[in-house]
């Protein structure tokens, strides 16, 4: 396996920000912290990051186009699912255990014109939380809450990196299409009634497929639509999943 250079911190604002501040470092450098004071989700949302989880960001410098960057979220999702038995992927970036979110992924990139400078793939996994703040208790779960066992952070990190390298190297060499079938199998969104939320506008749809570009295909009353990641939120009609 290619070597990952891992940097451990007690506390940072956000491991994604720390990775971006150190983007001159080598490909496959991992920034991980026990706690984050400003953990970030997508679209400026907050990510709850106390001392019970694994918060990490992987700095990557692949020879791919900026347009392919969003695949890295899907690749990381497959890797997390490889470590957490019985978990599934809520397209595109949540890992679900039971019926709640155990992990979120935030992939960011820097590019100039057609050239990718770097990707930072941030992954947050709730490991040993015995409870969550009220506002998250309907959405969030931890490995401990679902399995009853406590998980060693470093052991999980090493297992994750070996799964990540497995999927990531295949993606960089052959493109996402070679992983699309496996992603479909893990994707719990497929076959579900969902609500597509585009800004202020929301409407019902049925999620029917993930295409070779990693996009979600939905059926709406106006026909078939392709949904790009980052463009919309997808919610099950009966709740989070
Ligand atoms: C995400 O955003 O799910 C991406 C989360 C990425 C976190 C990692 S941790 C390491 C790295 N450093 C960072 O600063 N970030 C990355 P999104 O899909 O926007 O979901 C955010 C929503 O998830 C919030 O609005 C809450 O509803 C919920 N949430 C917040 N903290 C949570 C937690 N610990 N577990 C489960 N759900 C949470």
Short mmCIF file of N, CA, C and O in Angstrom, two decimals, residues 24-129:
data_model
loop_
_atom_site.label_atom_id
_atom_site.label_comp_id
_atom_site.label_asym_id
_atom_site.label_seq_id
_atom_site.Cartn_x
_atom_site.Cartn_y
_atom_site.Cartn_z
N UNK A 24 1.01 22.49 0.71
CA UNK A 24 2.28 22.23 0.03
C UNK A 24 2.83 20.86 0.41
O UNK A 24 3.76 20.35 -0.21
N UNK A 25 2.24 20.23 1.43
CA UNK A 25 2.77 18.93 1.86
C UNK A 25 2.45 17.86 0.82
O UNK A 25 1.71 18.07 -0.12
N UNK A 26 3.05 16.68 1.05
CA UNK A 26 2.98 15.66 -0.01
C UNK A 26 1.59 15.02 -0.13
O UNK A 26 0.79 15.05 0.80
N UNK A 27 1.39 14.46 -1.30
CA UNK A 27 0.19 13.67 -1.60
C UNK A 27 0.00 12.61 -0.51
O UNK A 27 0.96 12.04 -0.02
N UNK A 28 -1.24 12.36 -0.14
CA UNK A 28 -1.61 11.35 0.86
C UNK A 28 -1.14 11.72 2.27
O UNK A 28 -0.80 10.85 3.07
N UNK A 29 -1.10 13.02 2.60
CA UNK A 29 -0.88 13.42 3.99
C UNK A 29 -2.24 13.48 4.68
O UNK A 29 -3.21 13.99 4.11
N UNK A 30 -2.31 12.94 5.90
CA UNK A 30 -3.57 12.89 6.64
C UNK A 30 -3.46 13.79 7.88
O UNK A 30 -2.48 13.68 8.64
N UNK A 31 -4.44 14.65 8.07
CA UNK A 31 -4.47 15.55 9.21
C UNK A 31 -5.61 15.06 10.11
O UNK A 31 -6.76 15.00 9.67
N UNK A 32 -5.30 14.72 11.34
CA UNK A 32 -6.35 14.21 12.20
C UNK A 32 -6.27 14.86 13.58
O UNK A 32 -5.18 15.12 14.07
N UNK A 33 -7.42 15.14 14.17
CA UNK A 33 -7.44 15.85 15.45
C UNK A 33 -8.43 15.16 16.39
O UNK A 33 -9.44 14.61 15.96
N UNK A 34 -8.11 15.23 17.69
CA UNK A 34 -9.02 14.64 18.69
C UNK A 34 -10.32 15.45 18.74
O UNK A 34 -11.41 14.88 18.80
N UNK A 35 -10.20 16.77 18.72
CA UNK A 35 -11.41 17.61 18.66
C UNK A 35 -11.22 18.72 17.63
O UNK A 35 -10.09 19.10 17.31
N UNK A 36 -12.35 19.22 17.13
CA UNK A 36 -12.34 20.39 16.24
C UNK A 36 -13.22 21.46 16.87
O UNK A 36 -14.32 21.16 17.34
N UNK A 37 -12.74 22.69 16.85
CA UNK A 37 -13.56 23.78 17.41
C UNK A 37 -14.51 24.36 16.36
O UNK A 37 -15.50 24.98 16.70
N UNK A 38 -14.20 24.13 15.08
CA UNK A 38 -15.05 24.67 14.01
C UNK A 38 -15.25 23.65 12.91
O UNK A 38 -15.04 23.96 11.74
N UNK A 39 -15.65 22.44 13.31
CA UNK A 39 -15.88 21.38 12.32
C UNK A 39 -16.90 21.84 11.29
O UNK A 39 -17.90 22.47 11.63
N UNK A 40 -16.66 21.54 10.02
CA UNK A 40 -17.49 22.07 8.94
C UNK A 40 -18.21 20.99 8.16
O UNK A 40 -17.63 19.94 7.86
N UNK A 41 -19.47 21.24 7.85
CA UNK A 41 -20.21 20.40 6.92
C UNK A 41 -20.28 21.12 5.58
O UNK A 41 -19.56 22.08 5.34
N UNK A 42 -21.16 20.67 4.70
CA UNK A 42 -21.32 21.33 3.41
C UNK A 42 -22.12 22.61 3.57
O UNK A 42 -22.85 22.78 4.55
N UNK A 43 -21.99 23.49 2.61
CA UNK A 43 -22.80 24.72 2.54
C UNK A 43 -22.78 25.52 3.84
O UNK A 43 -23.80 26.02 4.30
N UNK A 44 -21.61 25.56 4.48
CA UNK A 44 -21.46 26.37 5.70
C UNK A 44 -22.10 25.76 6.94
O UNK A 44 -22.16 26.41 7.99
N UNK A 45 -22.57 24.51 6.84
CA UNK A 45 -23.16 23.88 8.03
C UNK A 45 -22.08 23.48 9.03
O UNK A 45 -20.92 23.29 8.66
N UNK A 46 -22.49 23.32 10.29
CA UNK A 46 -21.52 22.95 11.34
C UNK A 46 -21.45 21.42 11.49
O UNK A 46 -22.44 20.73 11.28
N UNK A 47 -20.27 20.96 11.90
CA UNK A 47 -20.10 19.53 12.17
C UNK A 47 -19.69 19.36 13.63
O UNK A 47 -18.65 19.87 14.05
N UNK A 48 -20.51 18.69 14.40
CA UNK A 48 -20.27 18.47 15.83
C UNK A 48 -19.06 17.53 15.99
O UNK A 48 -19.07 16.40 15.50
N UNK A 49 -18.03 17.99 16.68
CA UNK A 49 -16.75 17.26 16.71
C UNK A 49 -16.16 17.22 18.11
O UNK A 49 -15.16 17.89 18.38
N UNK A 50 -16.78 16.48 19.02
CA UNK A 50 -16.18 16.37 20.37
C UNK A 50 -15.10 15.27 20.37
O UNK A 50 -14.68 14.82 19.30
N UNK A 51 -14.68 14.83 21.55
CA UNK A 51 -13.52 13.92 21.61
C UNK A 51 -13.89 12.45 21.34
O UNK A 51 -13.06 11.56 21.49
N UNK A 52 -15.12 12.20 20.92
CA UNK A 52 -15.56 10.81 20.74
C UNK A 52 -15.49 10.29 19.31
O UNK A 52 -15.94 9.18 19.04
N UNK A 53 -14.95 11.11 18.42
CA UNK A 53 -14.98 10.69 17.01
C UNK A 53 -13.61 10.60 16.38
O UNK A 53 -12.57 10.76 17.05
N UNK A 54 -13.61 10.34 15.09
CA UNK A 54 -12.39 10.40 14.30
C UNK A 54 -12.60 11.48 13.25
O UNK A 54 -13.49 11.36 12.40
N UNK A 55 -11.82 12.53 13.35
CA UNK A 55 -11.95 13.67 12.42
C UNK A 55 -10.66 13.75 11.63
O UNK A 55 -9.59 13.90 12.21
N UNK A 56 -10.77 13.59 10.34
CA UNK A 56 -9.53 13.56 9.56
C UNK A 56 -9.74 14.15 8.17
O UNK A 56 -10.87 14.16 7.65
N UNK A 57 -8.66 14.63 7.58
CA UNK A 57 -8.69 15.14 6.22
C UNK A 57 -7.49 14.59 5.48
O UNK A 57 -6.37 14.62 6.00
N UNK A 58 -7.75 14.09 4.29
CA UNK A 58 -6.68 13.51 3.48
C UNK A 58 -6.35 14.48 2.34
O UNK A 58 -7.24 14.86 1.57
N UNK A 59 -5.09 14.90 2.27
CA UNK A 59 -4.62 15.78 1.20
C UNK A 59 -4.19 14.90 0.02
O UNK A 59 -3.36 14.00 0.19
N UNK A 60 -4.79 15.16 -1.14
CA UNK A 60 -4.56 14.29 -2.30
C UNK A 60 -4.15 15.14 -3.50
O UNK A 60 -4.70 16.23 -3.71
N UNK A 61 -3.22 14.62 -4.29
CA UNK A 61 -2.77 15.36 -5.47
C UNK A 61 -2.80 14.45 -6.70
O UNK A 61 -1.76 14.19 -7.31
N UNK A 62 -3.98 13.97 -7.06
CA UNK A 62 -4.06 13.05 -8.20
C UNK A 62 -3.98 13.79 -9.52
O UNK A 62 -4.25 14.99 -9.58
N UNK A 63 -3.63 13.03 -10.55
CA UNK A 63 -3.57 13.60 -11.89
C UNK A 63 -4.95 13.40 -12.55
O UNK A 63 -5.11 12.57 -13.43
N UNK A 64 -5.95 14.13 -12.06
CA UNK A 64 -7.31 14.04 -12.62
C UNK A 64 -7.80 15.47 -12.86
O UNK A 64 -7.19 16.43 -12.39
N UNK A 65 -8.90 15.60 -13.59
CA UNK A 65 -9.41 16.95 -13.85
C UNK A 65 -10.25 17.43 -12.67
O UNK A 65 -10.80 16.61 -11.92
N UNK A 66 -10.38 18.76 -12.50
CA UNK A 66 -11.19 19.28 -11.40
C UNK A 66 -12.61 18.70 -11.41
O UNK A 66 -13.20 18.47 -10.36
N UNK A 67 -13.14 18.42 -12.61
CA UNK A 67 -14.51 17.91 -12.71
C UNK A 67 -14.67 16.55 -12.03
O UNK A 67 -15.78 16.17 -11.66
N UNK A 68 -13.58 15.83 -11.89
CA UNK A 68 -13.67 14.49 -11.30
C UNK A 68 -13.57 14.48 -9.78
O UNK A 68 -13.69 13.42 -9.15
N UNK A 69 -13.35 15.66 -9.22
CA UNK A 69 -13.07 15.75 -7.79
C UNK A 69 -14.21 15.21 -6.92
O UNK A 69 -13.98 14.59 -5.89
N UNK A 70 -15.46 15.43 -7.37
CA UNK A 70 -16.57 15.01 -6.50
C UNK A 70 -16.64 13.49 -6.35
O UNK A 70 -17.24 12.98 -5.41
N UNK A 71 -15.99 12.74 -7.24
CA UNK A 71 -15.94 11.29 -7.09
C UNK A 71 -15.23 10.87 -5.81
O UNK A 71 -15.47 9.79 -5.28
N UNK A 72 -14.31 11.73 -5.34
CA UNK A 72 -13.53 11.34 -4.17
C UNK A 72 -14.44 11.16 -2.95
O UNK A 72 -14.21 10.31 -2.09
N UNK A 73 -15.52 11.95 -2.89
CA UNK A 73 -16.51 11.76 -1.82
C UNK A 73 -17.09 10.34 -1.89
O UNK A 73 -17.25 9.67 -0.86
N UNK A 74 -17.39 9.90 -3.09
CA UNK A 74 -18.00 8.57 -3.25
C UNK A 74 -16.99 7.47 -2.90
O UNK A 74 -17.33 6.46 -2.28
N UNK A 75 -15.74 7.71 -3.31
CA UNK A 75 -14.67 6.76 -3.00
C UNK A 75 -14.48 6.64 -1.48
O UNK A 75 -14.39 5.54 -0.93
N UNK A 76 -14.46 7.79 -0.81
CA UNK A 76 -14.28 7.77 0.65
C UNK A 76 -15.48 7.08 1.32
O UNK A 76 -15.32 6.35 2.30
N UNK A 77 -16.67 7.29 0.77
CA UNK A 77 -17.86 6.63 1.31
C UNK A 77 -17.75 5.12 1.21
O UNK A 77 -18.06 4.39 2.16
N UNK A 78 -17.28 4.63 0.07
CA UNK A 78 -17.09 3.18 -0.08
C UNK A 78 -16.08 2.66 0.94
O UNK A 78 -16.25 1.59 1.52
N UNK A 79 -15.02 3.45 1.17
CA UNK A 79 -13.99 3.03 2.12
C UNK A 79 -14.54 2.96 3.54
O UNK A 79 -14.27 2.01 4.28
N UNK A 80 -15.34 3.95 3.94
CA UNK A 80 -15.92 3.92 5.29
C UNK A 80 -16.84 2.71 5.42
O UNK A 80 -16.80 1.97 6.42
N UNK A 81 -17.63 2.46 4.39
CA UNK A 81 -18.53 1.29 4.42
C UNK A 81 -17.74 -0.01 4.51
O UNK A 81 -18.23 -0.99 5.07
N UNK A 82 -16.53 0.00 3.96
CA UNK A 82 -15.69 -1.20 4.05
C UNK A 82 -15.25 -1.48 5.48
O UNK A 82 -14.94 -2.61 5.83
N UNK A 83 -15.20 -0.44 6.30
CA UNK A 83 -14.77 -0.63 7.69
C UNK A 83 -15.97 -0.88 8.61
O UNK A 83 -15.89 -1.69 9.53
N UNK A 84 -17.09 -0.18 8.34
CA UNK A 84 -18.24 -0.29 9.26
C UNK A 84 -19.23 -1.30 8.70
O UNK A 84 -19.94 -1.04 7.72
N UNK A 85 -19.27 -2.47 9.30
CA UNK A 85 -20.19 -3.52 8.87
C UNK A 85 -21.63 -3.04 8.88
O UNK A 85 -22.03 -2.32 9.81
N UNK A 86 -22.39 -3.45 7.91
CA UNK A 86 -23.83 -3.15 7.83
C UNK A 86 -24.16 -1.68 7.62
O UNK A 86 -25.30 -1.28 7.82
N UNK A 87 -23.17 -0.88 7.25
CA UNK A 87 -23.48 0.53 6.98
C UNK A 87 -23.87 0.70 5.51
O UNK A 87 -23.61 -0.19 4.69
N UNK A 88 -24.51 1.80 5.20
CA UNK A 88 -24.90 2.09 3.82
C UNK A 88 -24.61 3.55 3.52
O UNK A 88 -24.32 4.34 4.42
N UNK A 89 -24.71 3.89 2.23
CA UNK A 89 -24.40 5.27 1.83
C UNK A 89 -25.69 5.99 1.46
O UNK A 89 -26.46 5.51 0.63
N UNK A 90 -25.93 7.11 2.11
CA UNK A 90 -27.02 7.99 1.67
C UNK A 90 -26.37 8.95 0.69
O UNK A 90 -25.54 9.76 1.09
N UNK A 91 -26.74 8.83 -0.57
CA UNK A 91 -26.07 9.60 -1.62
C UNK A 91 -26.12 11.09 -1.31
O UNK A 91 -27.17 11.58 -0.91
N UNK A 92 -25.06 11.86 -1.51
CA UNK A 92 -23.75 11.37 -1.93
C UNK A 92 -22.77 11.17 -0.78
O UNK A 92 -21.81 10.43 -0.90
N UNK A 93 -23.01 11.82 0.38
CA UNK A 93 -21.88 11.92 1.32
C UNK A 93 -22.14 11.51 2.76
O UNK A 93 -21.33 11.81 3.63
N UNK A 94 -23.26 10.84 3.03
CA UNK A 94 -23.51 10.41 4.42
C UNK A 94 -23.38 8.89 4.52
O UNK A 94 -23.88 8.17 3.66
N UNK A 95 -22.76 8.44 5.60
CA UNK A 95 -22.77 7.01 5.88
C UNK A 95 -23.76 6.77 7.01
O UNK A 95 -23.74 7.46 8.04
N UNK A 96 -24.65 5.81 6.77
CA UNK A 96 -25.77 5.58 7.66
C UNK A 96 -25.61 4.22 8.33
O UNK A 96 -25.25 3.23 7.68
N UNK A 97 -25.89 4.19 9.62
CA UNK A 97 -25.88 2.93 10.37
C UNK A 97 -27.17 2.90 11.17
O UNK A 97 -27.51 3.90 11.81
N UNK A 98 -27.88 1.74 11.17
CA UNK A 98 -29.24 1.78 11.70
C UNK A 98 -29.99 2.68 10.74
O UNK A 98 -29.98 2.49 9.54
N UNK A 99 -30.60 3.72 11.23
CA UNK A 99 -31.22 4.66 10.28
C UNK A 99 -30.73 6.08 10.52
O UNK A 99 -31.43 7.04 10.23
N UNK A 100 -29.51 6.18 11.07
CA UNK A 100 -28.98 7.52 11.37
C UNK A 100 -27.57 7.71 10.80
O UNK A 100 -26.91 6.75 10.41
N UNK A 101 -27.13 8.97 10.86
CA UNK A 101 -25.85 9.32 10.23
C UNK A 101 -24.69 9.05 11.19
O UNK A 101 -24.64 9.63 12.27
N UNK A 102 -23.77 8.20 10.76
CA UNK A 102 -22.61 7.88 11.59
C UNK A 102 -21.37 8.59 11.07
O UNK A 102 -20.38 8.73 11.78
N UNK A 103 -21.45 9.08 9.84
CA UNK A 103 -20.27 9.68 9.21
C UNK A 103 -20.69 10.66 8.12
O UNK A 103 -21.67 10.42 7.42
N UNK A 104 -19.96 11.77 8.03
CA UNK A 104 -20.18 12.72 6.95
C UNK A 104 -18.86 13.00 6.24
O UNK A 104 -17.79 12.87 6.84
N UNK A 105 -18.95 13.35 4.97
CA UNK A 105 -17.75 13.57 4.16
C UNK A 105 -17.85 14.93 3.47
O UNK A 105 -18.89 15.27 2.92
N UNK A 106 -16.78 15.69 3.54
CA UNK A 106 -16.74 17.01 2.89
C UNK A 106 -15.48 17.08 2.04
O UNK A 106 -14.37 17.14 2.57
N UNK A 107 -15.66 17.06 0.71
CA UNK A 107 -14.51 17.10 -0.20
C UNK A 107 -14.40 18.50 -0.79
O UNK A 107 -15.37 19.04 -1.31
N UNK A 108 -13.22 19.08 -0.69
CA UNK A 108 -12.98 20.41 -1.23
C UNK A 108 -11.76 20.34 -2.15
O UNK A 108 -10.95 19.42 -2.02
N UNK A 109 -11.65 21.31 -3.05
CA UNK A 109 -10.48 21.27 -3.93
C UNK A 109 -10.00 22.68 -4.26
O UNK A 109 -10.73 23.66 -4.06
N UNK A 110 -8.78 22.74 -4.74
CA UNK A 110 -8.25 24.00 -5.26
C UNK A 110 -7.79 23.72 -6.67
O UNK A 110 -7.10 22.73 -6.93
N UNK A 111 -8.23 24.57 -7.60
CA UNK A 111 -7.80 24.35 -8.98
C UNK A 111 -7.65 25.70 -9.67
O UNK A 111 -8.25 26.69 -9.25
N UNK A 112 -6.83 25.71 -10.70
CA UNK A 112 -6.73 26.91 -11.53
C UNK A 112 -7.03 26.50 -12.96
O UNK A 112 -6.45 25.54 -13.46
N UNK A 113 -7.94 27.18 -13.60
CA UNK A 113 -8.39 26.82 -14.96
C UNK A 113 -8.68 25.32 -15.01
O UNK A 113 -9.51 24.83 -14.30
N UNK A 114 -7.97 24.59 -15.86
CA UNK A 114 -8.24 23.16 -16.03
C UNK A 114 -7.40 22.30 -15.10
O UNK A 114 -7.51 21.09 -15.12
N UNK A 115 -6.53 22.94 -14.31
CA UNK A 115 -5.57 22.13 -13.54
C UNK A 115 -5.96 22.03 -12.07
O UNK A 115 -6.22 23.03 -11.42
N UNK A 116 -5.98 20.80 -11.59
CA UNK A 116 -6.26 20.57 -10.18
C UNK A 116 -4.99 20.78 -9.37
O UNK A 116 -3.94 20.24 -9.72
N UNK A 117 -5.07 21.61 -8.33
CA UNK A 117 -3.90 21.76 -7.46
C UNK A 117 -3.89 20.68 -6.38
O UNK A 117 -2.91 19.98 -6.20
N UNK A 118 -5.00 20.58 -5.66
CA UNK A 118 -5.09 19.53 -4.64
C UNK A 118 -6.55 19.31 -4.26
O UNK A 118 -7.43 20.15 -4.52
N UNK A 119 -6.78 18.17 -3.62
CA UNK A 119 -8.10 17.85 -3.05
C UNK A 119 -7.91 17.64 -1.56
O UNK A 119 -6.90 17.06 -1.13
N UNK A 120 -8.85 18.13 -0.76
CA UNK A 120 -8.87 17.78 0.66
C UNK A 120 -10.17 17.02 0.90
O UNK A 120 -11.26 17.55 0.68
N UNK A 121 -10.04 15.77 1.30
CA UNK A 121 -11.23 14.96 1.57
C UNK A 121 -11.35 14.81 3.08
O UNK A 121 -10.54 14.15 3.73
N UNK A 122 -12.35 15.47 3.66
CA UNK A 122 -12.56 15.45 5.12
C UNK A 122 -13.62 14.42 5.48
O UNK A 122 -14.69 14.37 4.87
N UNK A 123 -13.29 13.61 6.46
CA UNK A 123 -14.19 12.53 6.87
C UNK A 123 -14.38 12.59 8.38
O UNK A 123 -13.40 12.65 9.12
N UNK A 124 -15.61 12.62 8.82
CA UNK A 124 -15.89 12.64 10.26
C UNK A 124 -16.72 11.43 10.63
O UNK A 124 -17.77 11.19 10.04
N UNK A 125 -16.23 10.64 11.59
CA UNK A 125 -16.94 9.42 11.99
C UNK A 125 -17.20 9.47 13.49
O UNK A 125 -16.28 9.68 14.28
N UNK A 126 -18.45 9.28 13.87
CA UNK A 126 -18.80 9.24 15.29
C UNK A 126 -18.49 7.84 15.82
O UNK A 126 -19.13 6.88 15.42
N UNK A 127 -17.49 7.76 16.69
CA UNK A 127 -17.08 6.43 17.17
C UNK A 127 -17.73 6.09 18.51
O UNK A 127 -18.51 5.14 18.60
N UNK A 128 -17.41 6.84 19.54
CA UNK A 128 -17.73 6.39 20.90
C UNK A 128 -18.75 7.25 21.64
O UNK A 128 -18.90 7.11 22.86
N UNK A 129 -19.47 8.08 20.92
CA UNK A 129 -20.47 8.96 21.57
C UNK A 129 -21.54 8.11 22.25
O UNK A 129 -22.10 7.20 21.63
#
